[in-house]
């Protein structure tokens, strides 16, 4: 009898792992199409994508059995935020070629302002999504 229950337990664990893997593939594909600008863009091209990224994250949070934990969501937001910071740094420094004090004042202030606008867009979208998810759940 214990062998049978062990087999059922093992079968359930395999099924759960397979379902989680399928869930992860769907999530990664959904995020891939929305997050590509974070890796290839600058604050100007990333900014219009922020709302789409947040909608994708909210969809993942509301539909995923395996990915809707605080730890998983925090990890995802840390990765997205870090990539936005890296993209802004690359943009401001011309891919690391120049230091900020090598730029003419009007040019560097414009670049920094564009990075700040991206931050404000991200913060606003995050707060909106957070409020929406708290109301729905």
Coordinates of N, CA and C in Angstrom, one line a residue, residues 42-126:
X42 N 16.5 52.7 -25.7 CA 16.9 53.7 -24.9 C 15.7 54.2 -24.1
X43 N 15.8 55.2 -23.2 CA 14.6 55.6 -22.5 C 13.5 56.1 -23.3
X44 N 13.8 56.6 -24.5 CA 12.7 57.1 -25.4 C 11.9 56.0 -26.0
X45 N 12.6 54.9 -26.4 CA 11.9 53.8 -27.0 C 11.3 52.8 -26.0
X46 N 11.9 52.8 -24.8 CA 11.4 52.0 -23.7 C 10.1 52.5 -23.1
X47 N 10.0 53.8 -23.0 CA 8.9 54.5 -22.3 C 7.5 54.0 -22.8
X48 N 7.3 54.0 -24.1 CA 5.9 53.5 -24.6 C 5.6 52.1 -24.3
X49 N 6.6 51.3 -24.0 CA 6.5 49.9 -23.7 C 6.1 49.6 -22.2
X50 N 6.3 50.5 -21.4 CA 6.1 50.3 -19.9 C 4.7 49.8 -19.6
X51 N 3.7 50.5 -20.2 CA 2.3 50.0 -19.9 C 2.1 48.6 -20.3
X52 N 2.6 48.2 -21.5 CA 2.5 46.9 -22.0 C 3.2 45.9 -21.1
X53 N 4.4 46.2 -20.6 CA 5.1 45.3 -19.7 C 4.3 45.1 -18.4
X54 N 3.7 46.2 -17.9 CA 2.9 46.1 -16.6 C 1.7 45.3 -16.8
X55 N 1.0 45.5 -18.0 CA -0.2 44.7 -18.3 C 0.2 43.2 -18.4
X56 N 1.3 42.9 -19.0 CA 1.8 41.5 -19.1 C 2.1 40.9 -17.7
X57 N 2.7 41.7 -16.8 CA 3.0 41.3 -15.5 C 1.7 41.0 -14.7
X58 N 0.7 41.9 -14.8 CA -0.5 41.8 -14.1 C -1.3 40.5 -14.6
X59 N -1.2 40.3 -15.9 CA -1.8 39.1 -16.5 C -1.1 37.8 -15.9
X60 N 0.2 37.9 -15.8 CA 0.9 36.7 -15.2 C 0.5 36.5 -13.8
X61 N 0.4 37.6 -13.1 CA 0.1 37.5 -11.6 C -1.4 37.0 -11.5
X62 N -2.3 37.3 -12.3 CA -3.7 36.9 -12.2 C -3.9 35.5 -12.7
X63 N -3.1 35.0 -13.6 CA -3.4 33.8 -14.3 C -2.5 32.6 -13.9
X64 N -1.3 32.9 -13.5 CA -0.3 31.9 -13.3 C -0.5 31.2 -11.9
X65 N -0.5 29.9 -11.9 CA -0.6 29.2 -10.6 C 0.7 29.2 -9.9
X66 N 1.8 29.2 -10.7 CA 3.1 29.0 -10.1 C 3.9 30.2 -10.0
X67 N 3.5 31.3 -10.7 CA 4.4 32.5 -10.7 C 3.8 33.7 -10.0
X68 N 2.7 33.5 -9.3 CA 2.0 34.6 -8.7 C 2.3 34.8 -7.2
X69 N 3.5 34.4 -6.8 CA 4.0 34.6 -5.5 C 4.7 36.0 -5.3
X70 N 4.7 36.4 -4.1 CA 5.5 37.7 -3.8 C 6.9 37.6 -4.2
X71 N 7.5 36.4 -3.9 CA 9.0 36.2 -4.3 C 9.2 36.3 -5.8
X72 N 8.4 35.6 -6.5 CA 8.5 35.6 -8.0 C 8.3 36.9 -8.6
X73 N 7.3 37.6 -8.1 CA 7.0 39.0 -8.7 C 8.1 39.9 -8.3
X74 N 8.6 39.9 -7.1 CA 9.7 40.7 -6.7 C 10.9 40.5 -7.5
X75 N 11.2 39.2 -7.7 CA 12.4 38.9 -8.6 C 12.2 39.4 -10.0
X76 N 11.0 39.3 -10.5 CA 10.8 39.8 -11.9 C 10.9 41.3 -11.9
X77 N 10.4 42.1 -10.9 CA 10.5 43.5 -10.9 C 11.9 44.0 -10.7
X78 N 12.7 43.3 -9.9 CA 14.1 43.6 -9.8 C 14.8 43.5 -11.1
X79 N 14.6 42.4 -11.8 CA 15.2 42.2 -13.1 C 14.9 43.3 -14.1
X80 N 13.6 43.6 -14.2 CA 13.1 44.7 -15.1 C 13.7 46.0 -14.7
X81 N 13.7 46.3 -13.4 CA 14.2 47.6 -13.0 C 15.7 47.7 -13.2
X82 N 16.4 46.7 -12.9 CA 17.9 46.7 -13.2 C 18.2 46.8 -14.7
X83 N 17.4 46.2 -15.5 CA 17.7 46.4 -17.0 C 17.3 47.8 -17.4
X84 N 16.3 48.4 -16.9 CA 16.0 49.8 -17.2 C 17.1 50.7 -16.8
X85 N 17.7 50.5 -15.6 CA 18.8 51.3 -15.1 C 20.0 51.1 -16.1
X86 N 20.3 49.9 -16.5 CA 21.4 49.6 -17.4 C 21.2 50.3 -18.7
X87 N 20.0 50.2 -19.2 CA 19.7 50.9 -20.5 C 19.8 52.4 -20.4
X88 N 19.4 53.0 -19.3 CA 19.6 54.4 -19.1 C 21.0 54.8 -19.0
X89 N 21.8 54.0 -18.3 CA 23.2 54.3 -18.2 C 23.9 54.2 -19.5
X90 N 23.6 53.2 -20.3 CA 24.2 53.0 -21.6 C 23.8 54.2 -22.5
X91 N 22.6 54.7 -22.4 CA 22.1 55.8 -23.2 C 22.8 57.1 -22.8
X92 N 22.9 57.3 -21.5 CA 23.5 58.6 -21.0 C 25.0 58.7 -21.3
X93 N 25.6 57.5 -21.3 CA 27.1 57.5 -21.5 C 27.5 57.1 -22.9
X94 N 26.6 57.1 -23.9 CA 26.8 56.6 -25.2 C 27.5 55.2 -25.2
X95 N 26.8 54.3 -24.6 CA 27.3 52.9 -24.5 C 28.6 52.8 -23.7
X96 N 28.8 53.6 -22.8 CA 30.0 53.6 -21.9 C 31.2 54.3 -22.5
X97 N 31.0 54.9 -23.7 CA 32.2 55.5 -24.4 C 32.6 56.9 -23.7
X98 N 31.6 57.6 -23.2 CA 31.8 58.9 -22.6 C 31.4 59.0 -21.2
X99 N 32.1 59.8 -20.4 CA 31.7 60.1 -19.1 C 30.7 61.3 -19.1
X100 N 29.9 61.4 -18.1 CA 28.8 62.4 -18.2 C 29.4 63.8 -18.3
X101 N 30.5 64.1 -17.7 CA 31.1 65.5 -17.7 C 31.8 65.7 -19.1
X102 N 31.8 64.8 -20.0 CA 32.4 65.0 -21.3 C 31.3 65.6 -22.3
X103 N 30.1 65.6 -21.9 CA 29.0 66.0 -22.7 C 28.8 67.5 -22.5
X104 N 28.3 68.2 -23.5 CA 27.9 69.6 -23.3 C 26.7 69.6 -22.4
X105 N 26.6 70.6 -21.5 CA 25.5 70.7 -20.5 C 24.1 70.4 -21.1
X106 N 23.7 71.1 -22.2 CA 22.4 70.9 -22.7 C 22.1 69.4 -23.1
X107 N 23.1 68.8 -23.7 CA 22.9 67.4 -24.1 C 22.8 66.5 -22.9
X108 N 23.6 66.6 -21.9 CA 23.6 65.7 -20.8 C 22.3 65.9 -20.0
X109 N 21.9 67.1 -19.8 CA 20.7 67.4 -19.1 C 19.5 66.8 -19.8
X110 N 19.5 66.9 -21.1 CA 18.4 66.3 -21.9 C 18.3 64.8 -21.7
X111 N 19.5 64.1 -21.8 CA 19.5 62.7 -21.6 C 19.1 62.3 -20.2
X112 N 19.5 63.0 -19.2 CA 19.1 62.7 -17.8 C 17.6 62.9 -17.7
X113 N 17.1 64.0 -18.2 CA 15.7 64.2 -18.2 C 14.9 63.1 -18.8
X114 N 15.3 62.6 -19.9 CA 14.6 61.5 -20.6 C 14.7 60.2 -19.7
X115 N 15.8 60.0 -19.1 CA 15.9 58.9 -18.1 C 14.9 59.1 -16.9
X116 N 14.8 60.3 -16.5 CA 13.9 60.6 -15.4 C 12.4 60.4 -15.8
X117 N 12.1 60.8 -17.0 CA 10.8 60.6 -17.5 C 10.4 59.1 -17.6
X118 N 11.4 58.3 -18.0 CA 11.2 56.8 -18.0 C 10.9 56.3 -16.6
X119 N 11.7 56.8 -15.6 CA 11.4 56.4 -14.2 C 10.0 56.8 -13.8
X120 N 9.6 58.0 -14.1 CA 8.2 58.5 -13.7 C 7.2 57.6 -14.4
X121 N 7.4 57.3 -15.6 CA 6.4 56.4 -16.3 C 6.3 55.1 -15.7
X122 N 7.5 54.5 -15.3 CA 7.5 53.2 -14.7 C 6.9 53.3 -13.3
X123 N 7.2 54.3 -12.5 CA 6.6 54.4 -11.2 C 5.1 54.5 -11.3
X124 N 4.6 55.4 -12.2 CA 3.2 55.6 -12.3 C 2.5 54.3 -12.7
X125 N 3.1 53.6 -13.7 CA 2.5 52.3 -14.2 C 2.5 51.3 -13.1
X126 N 3.6 51.2 -12.3 CA 3.7 50.3 -11.2 C 2.6 50.5 -10.2

